[in-house]
């Protein structure tokens, strides 16, 4: 007590010295629910609702700001007939005969109810005070970073402290036993456990089951004109036209992620590694290895073998030559902006 009094009751400011700066990481549970973002086109997305009252709708907002996003038309509850729905990693379809379940008011009430389910006392809710950014010097930075949301299941759920087993998530279409086609979420775990959700009832499979489900077209990326798609708790619509990624590419993407979850190199990482090796030592052997690695990447993911700017243009220039420059100019209308890739020294 004497030491406490000496430090805190001395009547003068105390110098704490050079203290160690620390941070802590806290796990917050939430729900991923189907939603639509209206940003030049209509994007299907998972709205992420967390127990502290934050909602991710392409930025982290509190409940009051989420209501503003609804009022401003950033988050919408319907897609007009004749417009298209874009689903990242899956495809793009024009729709008609949409039947939508929510108004702005009921979607807000649904999200609020989920927060309350996660946090019954509504304790310690986040308040962004009307802005998702803060000023650091002359730069606006996000108050809350983009969450790396991952699905999980509980291992040994009957124990006091069950382990959370995290996985990876994908969108797919699932033709259920009720004859309806659902826009579903597929969660994949390192054990090979597969969960299909956003259905009337969760389905659980093993990784070995996936090929059979694909062959039976139970899991698909291809929709027929006139086929009705149901998005649970959001609405339904009929397909007019459009296209999805090739189902075999999607299957390869799942296989890639399964390898990654089990500590193995995926096809994108392998391609990027060989590309760096080629740039350091451009040989014909590495060029051939790069071609093989690049063409093993699922087609809809090949843009990720480079950085955000170059995408896969530099890799393709190495493999396929200067025709890539012409392709760029025809697509964008100005000269190819990236550095020439070295030719193999032994070609």
PDB file of C-alpha atoms in Angstrom, residues 152-300:
ATOM      1  CA  UNK A 152     -15.778 -22.999 -38.006  1.00  0.00           C
ATOM      2  CA  UNK A 153     -17.191 -25.998 -36.246  1.00  0.00           C
ATOM      3  CA  UNK A 154     -16.637 -27.119 -32.661  1.00  0.00           C
ATOM      4  CA  UNK A 155     -14.506 -30.181 -32.041  1.00  0.00           C
ATOM      5  CA  UNK A 156     -15.576 -32.053 -28.898  1.00  0.00           C
ATOM      6  CA  UNK A 157     -18.545 -29.700 -28.372  1.00  0.00           C
ATOM      7  CA  UNK A 158     -19.503 -31.356 -25.084  1.00  0.00           C
ATOM      8  CA  UNK A 159     -16.295 -30.258 -23.349  1.00  0.00           C
ATOM      9  CA  UNK A 160     -15.849 -27.065 -21.335  1.00  0.00           C
ATOM     10  CA  UNK A 161     -13.446 -25.544 -23.857  1.00  0.00           C
ATOM     11  CA  UNK A 162     -14.140 -27.098 -27.267  1.00  0.00           C
ATOM     12  CA  UNK A 163     -11.684 -26.347 -30.050  1.00  0.00           C
ATOM     13  CA  UNK A 164     -12.811 -24.171 -32.940  1.00  0.00           C
ATOM     14  CA  UNK A 165     -11.760 -25.775 -36.190  1.00  0.00           C
ATOM     15  CA  UNK A 166     -11.551 -23.120 -38.892  1.00  0.00           C
ATOM     16  CA  UNK A 167     -11.847 -23.690 -42.617  1.00  0.00           C
ATOM     17  CA  UNK A 168     -12.399 -21.886 -45.906  1.00  0.00           C
ATOM     18  CA  UNK A 169     -15.642 -20.910 -47.619  1.00  0.00           C
ATOM     19  CA  UNK A 170     -16.912 -20.892 -51.200  1.00  0.00           C
ATOM     20  CA  UNK A 171     -20.157 -20.136 -53.018  1.00  0.00           C
ATOM     21  CA  UNK A 172     -21.852 -22.837 -55.060  1.00  0.00           C
ATOM     22  CA  UNK A 173     -25.299 -23.846 -56.281  1.00  0.00           C
ATOM     23  CA  UNK A 174     -26.846 -26.823 -54.535  1.00  0.00           C
ATOM     24  CA  UNK A 175     -29.787 -28.754 -55.979  1.00  0.00           C
ATOM     25  CA  UNK A 176     -31.494 -30.068 -52.860  1.00  0.00           C
ATOM     26  CA  UNK A 177     -33.850 -32.986 -52.323  1.00  0.00           C
ATOM     27  CA  UNK A 178     -36.799 -30.532 -52.264  1.00  0.00           C
ATOM     28  CA  UNK A 179     -36.082 -29.993 -56.023  1.00  0.00           C
ATOM     29  CA  UNK A 180     -35.019 -26.386 -55.405  1.00  0.00           C
ATOM     30  CA  UNK A 181     -31.707 -24.879 -56.467  1.00  0.00           C
ATOM     31  CA  UNK A 182     -30.074 -22.883 -53.666  1.00  0.00           C
ATOM     32  CA  UNK A 183     -27.225 -20.411 -53.735  1.00  0.00           C
ATOM     33  CA  UNK A 184     -25.332 -22.097 -50.923  1.00  0.00           C
ATOM     34  CA  UNK A 185     -22.103 -21.779 -49.017  1.00  0.00           C
ATOM     35  CA  UNK A 186     -19.603 -24.625 -48.999  1.00  0.00           C
ATOM     36  CA  UNK A 187     -17.206 -24.720 -46.041  1.00  0.00           C
ATOM     37  CA  UNK A 188     -14.118 -26.911 -46.320  1.00  0.00           C
ATOM     38  CA  UNK A 189     -11.890 -28.068 -43.446  1.00  0.00           C
ATOM     39  CA  UNK A 190      -8.439 -29.622 -43.291  1.00  0.00           C
ATOM     40  CA  UNK A 191      -9.894 -32.923 -42.076  1.00  0.00           C
ATOM     41  CA  UNK A 192     -11.865 -33.166 -45.322  1.00  0.00           C
ATOM     42  CA  UNK A 193     -15.147 -32.247 -43.650  1.00  0.00           C
ATOM     43  CA  UNK A 194     -17.494 -30.388 -46.001  1.00  0.00           C
ATOM     44  CA  UNK A 195     -20.476 -28.365 -44.761  1.00  0.00           C
ATOM     45  CA  UNK A 196     -23.143 -26.962 -47.095  1.00  0.00           C
ATOM     46  CA  UNK A 197     -25.179 -24.168 -45.505  1.00  0.00           C
ATOM     47  CA  UNK A 198     -27.700 -21.488 -46.525  1.00  0.00           C
ATOM     48  CA  UNK A 199     -30.043 -24.445 -47.016  1.00  0.00           C
ATOM     49  CA  UNK A 200     -33.165 -25.408 -45.054  1.00  0.00           C
ATOM     50  CA  UNK A 201     -30.922 -27.911 -43.247  1.00  0.00           C
ATOM     51  CA  UNK A 202     -27.137 -28.193 -43.087  1.00  0.00           C
ATOM     52  CA  UNK A 203     -25.524 -30.927 -45.178  1.00  0.00           C
ATOM     53  CA  UNK A 204     -22.260 -32.565 -44.077  1.00  0.00           C
ATOM     54  CA  UNK A 205     -20.052 -34.542 -46.440  1.00  0.00           C
ATOM     55  CA  UNK A 206     -16.443 -35.637 -46.760  1.00  0.00           C
ATOM     56  CA  UNK A 207     -14.033 -34.286 -49.351  1.00  0.00           C
ATOM     57  CA  UNK A 208     -14.178 -37.646 -51.126  1.00  0.00           C
ATOM     58  CA  UNK A 209     -17.920 -37.078 -51.735  1.00  0.00           C
ATOM     59  CA  UNK A 210     -17.420 -33.898 -53.751  1.00  0.00           C
ATOM     60  CA  UNK A 211     -16.661 -35.498 -57.097  1.00  0.00           C
ATOM     61  CA  UNK A 212     -19.815 -37.627 -56.937  1.00  0.00           C
ATOM     62  CA  UNK A 213     -21.907 -34.574 -55.981  1.00  0.00           C
ATOM     63  CA  UNK A 214     -20.431 -32.705 -58.966  1.00  0.00           C
ATOM     64  CA  UNK A 215     -21.004 -35.641 -61.325  1.00  0.00           C
ATOM     65  CA  UNK A 216     -24.652 -35.821 -60.222  1.00  0.00           C
ATOM     66  CA  UNK A 217     -24.926 -32.030 -60.685  1.00  0.00           C
ATOM     67  CA  UNK A 218     -26.062 -31.695 -57.089  1.00  0.00           C
ATOM     68  CA  UNK A 219     -23.256 -29.170 -56.658  1.00  0.00           C
ATOM     69  CA  UNK A 220     -22.937 -27.020 -59.761  1.00  0.00           C
ATOM     70  CA  UNK A 221     -21.746 -23.725 -61.193  1.00  0.00           C
ATOM     71  CA  UNK A 222     -23.980 -23.943 -64.280  1.00  0.00           C
ATOM     72  CA  UNK A 223     -27.602 -22.809 -64.357  1.00  0.00           C
ATOM     73  CA  UNK A 224     -30.199 -23.478 -67.035  1.00  0.00           C
ATOM     74  CA  UNK A 225     -32.296 -20.646 -68.518  1.00  0.00           C
ATOM     75  CA  UNK A 226     -35.615 -20.657 -66.671  1.00  0.00           C
ATOM     76  CA  UNK A 227     -34.128 -22.350 -63.595  1.00  0.00           C
ATOM     77  CA  UNK A 228     -35.236 -20.791 -60.309  1.00  0.00           C
ATOM     78  CA  UNK A 229     -32.556 -19.988 -57.734  1.00  0.00           C
ATOM     79  CA  UNK A 230     -33.428 -19.534 -54.072  1.00  0.00           C
ATOM     80  CA  UNK A 231     -31.290 -17.498 -51.695  1.00  0.00           C
ATOM     81  CA  UNK A 232     -32.444 -18.451 -48.232  1.00  0.00           C
ATOM     82  CA  UNK A 233     -33.708 -15.476 -46.178  1.00  0.00           C
ATOM     83  CA  UNK A 234     -33.289 -13.154 -49.166  1.00  0.00           C
ATOM     84  CA  UNK A 235     -35.425 -14.178 -52.147  1.00  0.00           C
ATOM     85  CA  UNK A 236     -35.578 -16.070 -55.421  1.00  0.00           C
ATOM     86  CA  UNK A 237     -35.372 -15.387 -59.154  1.00  0.00           C
ATOM     87  CA  UNK A 238     -35.362 -17.084 -62.551  1.00  0.00           C
ATOM     88  CA  UNK A 239     -32.304 -17.255 -64.761  1.00  0.00           C
ATOM     89  CA  UNK A 240     -32.499 -15.540 -68.168  1.00  0.00           C
ATOM     90  CA  UNK A 241     -28.900 -15.947 -69.296  1.00  0.00           C
ATOM     91  CA  UNK A 242     -25.360 -15.848 -68.011  1.00  0.00           C
ATOM     92  CA  UNK A 243     -22.420 -18.103 -67.275  1.00  0.00           C
ATOM     93  CA  UNK A 244     -20.545 -19.565 -64.347  1.00  0.00           C
ATOM     94  CA  UNK A 245     -16.981 -20.725 -63.935  1.00  0.00           C
ATOM     95  CA  UNK A 246     -16.276 -24.208 -65.243  1.00  0.00           C
ATOM     96  CA  UNK A 247     -17.267 -26.778 -62.621  1.00  0.00           C
ATOM     97  CA  UNK A 248     -13.969 -28.636 -63.055  1.00  0.00           C
ATOM     98  CA  UNK A 249     -12.089 -25.383 -62.373  1.00  0.00           C
ATOM     99  CA  UNK A 250     -14.153 -24.951 -59.223  1.00  0.00           C
ATOM    100  CA  UNK A 251     -13.370 -28.530 -58.236  1.00  0.00           C
ATOM    101  CA  UNK A 252      -9.664 -27.826 -58.793  1.00  0.00           C
ATOM    102  CA  UNK A 253     -10.008 -24.682 -56.661  1.00  0.00           C
ATOM    103  CA  UNK A 254     -11.447 -26.765 -53.814  1.00  0.00           C
ATOM    104  CA  UNK A 255      -8.650 -29.317 -54.186  1.00  0.00           C
ATOM    105  CA  UNK A 256      -6.106 -26.475 -54.119  1.00  0.00           C
ATOM    106  CA  UNK A 257      -7.579 -25.100 -50.899  1.00  0.00           C
ATOM    107  CA  UNK A 258      -7.697 -28.568 -49.342  1.00  0.00           C
ATOM    108  CA  UNK A 259      -3.958 -28.927 -50.005  1.00  0.00           C
ATOM    109  CA  UNK A 260      -3.332 -25.463 -48.573  1.00  0.00           C
ATOM    110  CA  UNK A 261      -5.311 -26.215 -45.393  1.00  0.00           C
ATOM    111  CA  UNK A 262      -3.092 -29.243 -44.949  1.00  0.00           C
ATOM    112  CA  UNK A 263       0.113 -27.224 -45.223  1.00  0.00           C
ATOM    113  CA  UNK A 264       0.885 -27.930 -48.875  1.00  0.00           C
ATOM    114  CA  UNK A 265       1.673 -25.481 -51.666  1.00  0.00           C
ATOM    115  CA  UNK A 266      -1.319 -24.475 -53.763  1.00  0.00           C
ATOM    116  CA  UNK A 267      -1.176 -23.890 -57.505  1.00  0.00           C
ATOM    117  CA  UNK A 268      -1.132 -20.058 -57.284  1.00  0.00           C
ATOM    118  CA  UNK A 269       1.748 -20.056 -54.800  1.00  0.00           C
ATOM    119  CA  UNK A 270       3.646 -22.562 -56.910  1.00  0.00           C
ATOM    120  CA  UNK A 271       3.199 -20.492 -60.066  1.00  0.00           C
ATOM    121  CA  UNK A 272       4.265 -17.279 -58.301  1.00  0.00           C
ATOM    122  CA  UNK A 273       7.337 -19.041 -56.852  1.00  0.00           C
ATOM    123  CA  UNK A 274       8.466 -20.312 -60.263  1.00  0.00           C
ATOM    124  CA  UNK A 275       7.844 -16.865 -61.788  1.00  0.00           C
ATOM    125  CA  UNK A 276      10.174 -15.248 -59.237  1.00  0.00           C
ATOM    126  CA  UNK A 277      12.780 -17.941 -59.936  1.00  0.00           C
ATOM    127  CA  UNK A 278      12.461 -17.316 -63.679  1.00  0.00           C
ATOM    128  CA  UNK A 279      12.938 -13.551 -63.300  1.00  0.00           C
ATOM    129  CA  UNK A 280      16.105 -14.176 -61.289  1.00  0.00           C
ATOM    130  CA  UNK A 281      17.439 -16.816 -63.713  1.00  0.00           C
ATOM    131  CA  UNK A 282      15.503 -16.858 -67.005  1.00  0.00           C
ATOM    132  CA  UNK A 283      16.051 -20.313 -68.472  1.00  0.00           C
ATOM    133  CA  UNK A 284      14.044 -22.400 -70.904  1.00  0.00           C
ATOM    134  CA  UNK A 285      13.494 -25.052 -68.247  1.00  0.00           C
ATOM    135  CA  UNK A 286      11.965 -22.513 -65.849  1.00  0.00           C
ATOM    136  CA  UNK A 287       9.838 -21.079 -68.667  1.00  0.00           C
ATOM    137  CA  UNK A 288       8.446 -24.554 -69.366  1.00  0.00           C
ATOM    138  CA  UNK A 289       7.877 -25.155 -65.636  1.00  0.00           C
ATOM    139  CA  UNK A 290       6.102 -21.787 -65.424  1.00  0.00           C
ATOM    140  CA  UNK A 291       3.808 -22.698 -68.320  1.00  0.00           C
ATOM    141  CA  UNK A 292       2.893 -25.997 -66.698  1.00  0.00           C
ATOM    142  CA  UNK A 293       2.313 -24.340 -63.308  1.00  0.00           C
ATOM    143  CA  UNK A 294       0.253 -21.464 -64.761  1.00  0.00           C
ATOM    144  CA  UNK A 295      -2.025 -23.759 -66.759  1.00  0.00           C
ATOM    145  CA  UNK A 296      -2.590 -25.868 -63.619  1.00  0.00           C
ATOM    146  CA  UNK A 297      -4.142 -22.837 -61.862  1.00  0.00           C
ATOM    147  CA  UNK A 298      -7.971 -22.828 -62.124  1.00  0.00           C
ATOM    148  CA  UNK A 299      -8.748 -20.450 -64.984  1.00  0.00           C
ATOM    149  CA  UNK A 300     -10.870 -18.046 -62.912  1.00  0.00           C
TER     150      UNK A 300
END
